[in-house]
CSV table of C-alpha atoms and ligand atoms in Angstrom, one decimal:
chain,number,residue,atom,x,y,z
A,1,UNK,CA,42.4,123.3,-5.5
A,2,UNK,CA,38.6,122.7,-5.4
A,3,UNK,CA,37.1,121.4,-8.6
A,4,UNK,CA,33.6,120.1,-9.0
A,5,UNK,CA,33.1,116.4,-9.5
A,6,UNK,CA,31.0,115.7,-12.6
A,7,UNK,CA,27.2,115.1,-12.4
A,8,UNK,CA,26.4,117.4,-9.4
A,9,UNK,CA,22.8,118.4,-8.9
A,10,UNK,CA,22.1,122.0,-9.9
A,11,UNK,CA,22.5,124.7,-7.2
A,12,UNK,CA,19.0,125.8,-6.1
A,13,UNK,CA,17.8,128.7,-4.0
A,14,UNK,CA,17.2,126.2,-1.2
A,15,UNK,CA,20.8,125.0,-1.4
A,16,UNK,CA,22.0,128.6,-0.9
A,17,UNK,CA,19.9,128.9,2.2
A,18,UNK,CA,21.2,125.6,3.4
A,19,UNK,CA,24.8,126.7,2.8
A,20,UNK,CA,24.1,129.9,4.8
A,21,UNK,CA,22.6,127.8,7.7
A,22,UNK,CA,25.6,125.5,7.7
A,23,UNK,CA,28.1,128.3,7.5
A,24,UNK,CA,29.5,127.0,4.2
A,25,UNK,CA,30.8,129.9,2.1
A,26,UNK,CA,29.0,130.6,-1.2
A,27,UNK,CA,31.3,131.3,-4.1
A,28,UNK,CA,30.0,133.5,-6.9
A,29,UNK,CA,31.8,134.8,-10.0
A,30,UNK,CA,30.8,136.7,-13.1
A,31,UNK,CA,31.0,135.1,-16.5
A,32,UNK,CA,30.2,136.6,-19.9
A,33,UNK,CA,30.8,133.9,-22.5
A,34,UNK,CA,30.8,130.1,-23.1
A,35,UNK,CA,34.5,129.5,-22.0
A,36,UNK,CA,34.3,131.5,-18.8
A,37,UNK,CA,31.1,129.7,-17.9
A,38,UNK,CA,32.8,126.3,-18.4
A,39,UNK,CA,35.7,127.5,-16.2
A,40,UNK,CA,33.2,128.5,-13.4
A,41,UNK,CA,31.4,125.1,-13.8
A,42,UNK,CA,34.6,123.1,-13.5
A,43,UNK,CA,36.0,125.2,-10.7
A,44,UNK,CA,32.9,124.5,-8.5
A,45,UNK,CA,31.4,127.9,-8.3
A,46,UNK,CA,27.9,128.1,-6.7
A,47,UNK,CA,26.4,131.2,-8.4
A,48,UNK,CA,27.4,132.7,-11.8
A,49,UNK,CA,26.4,136.3,-12.5
A,50,UNK,CA,26.3,137.6,-16.1
A,51,UNK,CA,27.2,141.0,-14.6
A,52,UNK,CA,26.7,144.3,-16.3
A,53,UNK,CA,30.4,144.7,-15.4
A,54,UNK,CA,30.7,142.9,-18.8
A,55,UNK,CA,30.0,146.3,-20.3
A,56,UNK,CA,33.6,147.2,-19.3
A,57,UNK,CA,35.4,143.9,-19.1
A,58,UNK,CA,34.3,142.4,-22.5
A,59,UNK,CA,32.5,145.2,-24.4
A,60,UNK,CA,34.9,148.0,-23.7
A,61,UNK,CA,32.5,150.6,-22.5
A,62,UNK,CA,33.8,153.2,-20.0
A,63,UNK,CA,31.2,152.2,-17.3
A,64,UNK,CA,28.3,149.8,-16.8
A,65,UNK,CA,25.7,152.4,-17.8
A,66,UNK,CA,25.7,152.1,-21.6
A,67,UNK,CA,25.2,148.3,-21.9
A,68,UNK,CA,21.8,147.3,-23.3
A,69,UNK,CA,19.5,144.5,-22.3
A,70,UNK,CA,20.0,143.0,-25.8
A,71,UNK,CA,23.8,142.9,-25.3
A,72,UNK,CA,23.5,141.3,-21.9
A,73,UNK,CA,21.0,138.8,-23.2
A,74,UNK,CA,23.5,137.6,-25.9
A,75,UNK,CA,26.2,137.2,-23.2
A,76,UNK,CA,23.8,135.4,-20.8
A,77,UNK,CA,22.7,132.9,-23.5
A,78,UNK,CA,26.3,132.1,-24.2
A,79,UNK,CA,27.0,131.6,-20.5
A,80,UNK,CA,23.9,129.3,-20.2
A,81,UNK,CA,25.3,127.1,-22.9
A,82,UNK,CA,28.5,126.5,-20.9
A,83,UNK,CA,26.9,125.9,-17.5
A,84,UNK,CA,24.8,123.2,-15.9
A,85,UNK,CA,25.4,123.2,-12.1
A,86,UNK,CA,25.7,126.8,-10.8
A,87,UNK,CA,22.7,129.1,-10.3
A,88,UNK,CA,22.7,131.5,-13.3
A,89,UNK,CA,21.8,135.1,-12.5
A,90,UNK,CA,21.3,137.8,-15.2
A,91,UNK,CA,22.2,141.3,-14.2
A,92,UNK,CA,19.5,143.8,-15.2
A,93,UNK,CA,21.2,146.7,-16.9
A,94,UNK,CA,20.6,150.4,-16.3
A,95,UNK,CA,17.4,151.5,-18.1
A,96,UNK,CA,15.8,148.0,-18.1
A,97,UNK,CA,13.8,148.1,-14.9
A,98,UNK,CA,13.6,151.6,-13.3
A,99,UNK,CA,10.6,153.1,-15.2
A,100,UNK,CA,7.8,150.7,-14.0
A,101,UNK,CA,7.0,147.3,-12.5
A,102,UNK,CA,5.8,146.2,-16.0
A,103,UNK,CA,9.2,147.1,-17.6
A,104,UNK,CA,11.0,145.3,-14.8
A,105,UNK,CA,8.9,142.1,-15.3
A,106,UNK,CA,9.2,142.2,-19.1
A,107,UNK,CA,13.1,142.6,-18.9
A,108,UNK,CA,13.4,139.9,-16.2
A,109,UNK,CA,11.2,137.5,-18.2
A,110,UNK,CA,13.6,138.0,-21.2
A,111,UNK,CA,16.6,136.9,-19.1
A,112,UNK,CA,14.6,133.8,-18.0
A,113,UNK,CA,12.9,132.9,-21.3
A,114,UNK,CA,15.5,133.9,-23.9
A,115,UNK,CA,18.8,133.4,-22.1
A,116,UNK,CA,17.8,130.6,-19.7
A,117,UNK,CA,18.7,132.5,-16.5
A,118,UNK,CA,17.5,131.1,-13.2
A,119,UNK,CA,17.2,134.6,-11.6
A,120,UNK,CA,17.9,138.2,-12.1
A,121,UNK,CA,19.8,140.9,-10.1
A,122,UNK,CA,19.0,144.6,-9.8
A,123,UNK,CA,20.7,147.4,-8.0
A,124,UNK,CA,19.7,149.9,-5.2
A,125,UNK,CA,16.9,150.2,-2.7
A,126,UNK,CA,14.3,152.9,-3.3
A,127,UNK,CA,12.1,152.1,-6.3
A,128,UNK,CA,14.0,148.8,-6.8
A,129,UNK,CA,12.2,147.5,-3.7
A,130,UNK,CA,8.8,147.8,-5.5
A,131,UNK,CA,10.3,146.4,-8.7
A,132,UNK,CA,11.6,143.4,-6.7
A,133,UNK,CA,8.2,142.8,-5.2
A,134,UNK,CA,6.6,142.9,-8.7
A,135,UNK,CA,9.2,140.5,-10.3
A,136,UNK,CA,9.0,138.0,-7.3
A,137,UNK,CA,5.2,138.2,-7.6
A,138,UNK,CA,5.6,137.3,-11.3
A,139,UNK,CA,7.6,134.2,-10.3
A,140,UNK,CA,11.1,135.4,-11.0
A,141,UNK,CA,13.7,135.0,-8.3
A,142,UNK,CA,15.5,138.3,-7.6
A,143,UNK,CA,18.9,139.1,-6.1
A,144,UNK,CA,19.4,142.6,-4.6
A,145,UNK,CA,22.6,144.7,-4.6
A,146,UNK,CA,23.3,147.5,-2.0
A,147,UNK,CA,26.2,149.7,-1.0
A,148,UNK,CA,28.2,150.8,-4.0
A,149,UNK,CA,25.8,150.3,-6.9
A,150,UNK,CA,27.8,151.2,-10.0
A,151,UNK,CA,24.7,152.0,-12.2
A,152,UNK,CA,24.2,155.0,-9.9
A,153,UNK,CA,27.8,155.8,-9.2
A,154,UNK,CA,27.5,159.4,-10.3
A,155,UNK,CA,24.7,160.1,-7.8
A,156,UNK,CA,26.7,158.3,-5.1
A,157,UNK,CA,29.7,160.6,-5.7
A,158,UNK,CA,31.8,158.2,-7.8
A,159,UNK,CA,33.1,154.7,-7.4
A,160,UNK,CA,33.7,154.9,-3.7
A,161,UNK,CA,33.1,153.0,-0.5
A,162,UNK,CA,29.5,153.6,0.9
A,163,UNK,CA,28.1,153.6,4.4
A,164,UNK,CA,30.8,155.7,5.9
A,165,UNK,CA,28.5,158.3,7.5
A,166,UNK,CA,25.8,157.3,10.0
A,167,UNK,CA,23.1,158.5,7.6
A,168,UNK,CA,24.4,156.5,4.6
A,169,UNK,CA,25.0,153.4,6.8
A,170,UNK,CA,21.4,153.5,7.9
A,171,UNK,CA,20.3,153.9,4.3
A,172,UNK,CA,22.3,150.8,3.3
A,173,UNK,CA,20.8,148.9,6.2
A,174,UNK,CA,17.2,149.9,5.4
A,175,UNK,CA,17.7,149.1,1.7
A,176,UNK,CA,18.9,145.6,2.6
A,177,UNK,CA,16.1,144.9,5.0
A,178,UNK,CA,13.5,146.3,2.5
A,179,UNK,CA,14.8,144.1,-0.3
A,180,UNK,CA,14.7,141.1,1.9
A,181,UNK,CA,11.1,141.9,2.8
A,182,UNK,CA,10.2,142.4,-0.9
A,183,UNK,CA,11.3,138.8,-1.5
A,184,UNK,CA,15.0,138.9,-2.6
A,185,UNK,CA,16.5,135.4,-2.3
A,186,UNK,CA,20.0,136.9,-1.7
A,187,UNK,CA,21.7,140.3,-1.6
A,188,UNK,CA,25.1,141.6,-2.8
A,189,UNK,CA,26.9,144.0,-0.4
A,190,UNK,CA,29.4,146.0,-2.4
A,191,UNK,CA,32.1,148.3,-1.0
A,192,UNK,CA,30.9,149.0,2.5
A,193,UNK,CA,32.9,148.9,5.8
A,194,UNK,CA,33.2,145.4,7.5
A,195,UNK,CA,31.7,146.9,10.7
A,196,UNK,CA,28.5,147.9,8.8
A,197,UNK,CA,28.3,144.4,7.2
A,198,UNK,CA,28.6,142.9,10.8
A,199,UNK,CA,25.8,145.2,12.0
A,200,UNK,CA,23.4,144.3,9.2
A,201,UNK,CA,24.1,140.5,9.0
A,202,UNK,CA,22.0,139.5,12.1
A,203,UNK,CA,18.9,141.2,10.5
A,204,UNK,CA,19.1,139.2,7.3
A,205,UNK,CA,17.9,135.6,6.9
A,206,UNK,CA,18.7,135.5,3.2
A,207,UNK,CA,22.3,134.8,2.0
A,208,UNK,CA,24.5,137.8,1.6
A,209,UNK,CA,27.3,137.8,-0.9
A,210,UNK,CA,30.0,140.4,-0.4
A,211,UNK,CA,32.5,142.2,-2.6
A,212,UNK,CA,34.7,144.6,-0.6
A,213,UNK,CA,32.3,144.3,2.3
A,214,UNK,CA,34.5,142.3,4.8
A,215,UNK,CA,34.5,138.7,5.8
A,216,UNK,CA,31.2,138.5,7.7
A,217,UNK,CA,29.1,137.8,4.6
A,218,UNK,CA,27.8,134.3,3.6
A,219,UNK,CA,29.8,134.3,0.5
A,220,UNK,CA,32.0,136.4,-1.8
A,221,UNK,CA,31.8,137.5,-5.4
A,222,UNK,CA,34.5,138.6,-7.8
A,223,UNK,CA,34.5,139.8,-11.4
A,224,UNK,CA,36.0,136.9,-13.5
A,225,UNK,CA,38.4,139.3,-15.4
A,226,UNK,CA,39.6,140.9,-12.2
A,227,UNK,CA,40.3,137.7,-10.2
A,228,UNK,CA,42.2,136.2,-13.1
A,229,UNK,CA,44.0,139.4,-14.1
A,230,UNK,CA,42.5,139.5,-17.6
A,231,UNK,CA,41.1,143.1,-17.5
A,232,UNK,CA,43.6,145.8,-18.3
A,233,UNK,CA,41.5,148.7,-16.9
A,234,UNK,CA,41.1,150.0,-13.3
A,235,UNK,CA,40.3,147.5,-10.6
A,236,UNK,CA,39.0,148.3,-7.1
A,237,UNK,CA,41.5,148.1,-4.2
A,238,UNK,CA,39.6,145.3,-2.5
A,239,UNK,CA,39.9,142.9,-5.5
A,240,UNK,CA,42.2,140.0,-4.8
A,241,UNK,CA,43.9,138.7,-8.0
A,242,UNK,CA,44.4,134.9,-8.1
A,243,UNK,CA,46.2,134.7,-11.5
A,244,UNK,CA,47.8,136.9,-14.2
A,245,UNK,CA,46.2,135.5,-17.3
A,246,UNK,CA,46.5,138.8,-19.3
A,247,UNK,CA,50.3,138.6,-19.1
A,248,UNK,CA,50.2,134.9,-20.2
A,249,UNK,CA,48.0,135.8,-23.1
A,250,UNK,CA,50.3,138.6,-24.2
A,251,UNK,CA,53.4,136.4,-23.9
A,252,UNK,CA,51.6,133.6,-25.8
A,253,UNK,CA,50.5,135.8,-28.6
A,254,UNK,CA,53.9,137.6,-28.6
A,255,UNK,CA,55.6,134.2,-29.0
A,256,UNK,CA,53.5,133.4,-32.0
A,257,UNK,CA,54.2,136.9,-33.5
A,258,UNK,CA,57.9,136.3,-33.0
B,301,KIV,O1,28.2,143.5,-12.6
B,301,KIV,C1,28.8,142.9,-11.7
B,301,KIV,O2,29.9,142.3,-11.9
B,301,KIV,C2,28.3,142.9,-10.3
B,301,KIV,C3,29.1,142.2,-9.3
B,301,KIV,C4,30.3,143.1,-8.8
B,301,KIV,C5,28.3,141.9,-8.1
B,301,KIV,O3,27.3,143.5,-10.1
């Protein structure tokens, strides 16, 4: 099992590029509170995302859409307190960046100033390309996210794999290249066919982190509660579960009740 020796230098954007160049896989997980951040720190994770998936995994919403910027800022600040080495990325929630470049910059600045995040992530291509350029121009590192973008799942026809038609595959490719050109330091590919990932990878010099996008990416990301088996709700078919913590928690609490 890989655990991080103490006193490691913090992971920087340059370090991620170096890892890509060396073919060293980048490990990214989500975290939503102080203890999950400490676990990510000790397990040697490179990038921690305070994902809007926390809307479902820890706040009990039915999707990622209702979570507010204020709610994610509280989670992100708690994660910051438990983390010193991994790069910390705050996920910009639906409704916090779409309306204008100014709104995007203001929301991103809050993640950096109030919660201590190193970077932010936003979803989709389209207007998000312009928002990315604006935030990068304002000095904030931005991670992109293409393929299945849960904030727009309804418009995409539900939580389903993307890029299966030639037209949609081209859209995913164009979005990824446009986000790179707008200054994203890394891009998440979610739920697209491995063959499409293989086709796009040679066009990207920034690190690509996959989730349900095959093995050709520079790293992989999983939702903390999915990989540890904590979340009782629906999980995607591509999620690999590495532990069954929920069962252990129920049996522990059950033993106390007895
Ligand atoms: O919110 C989230 O957890 C995410 C990851 C799946 C990349 O966006």
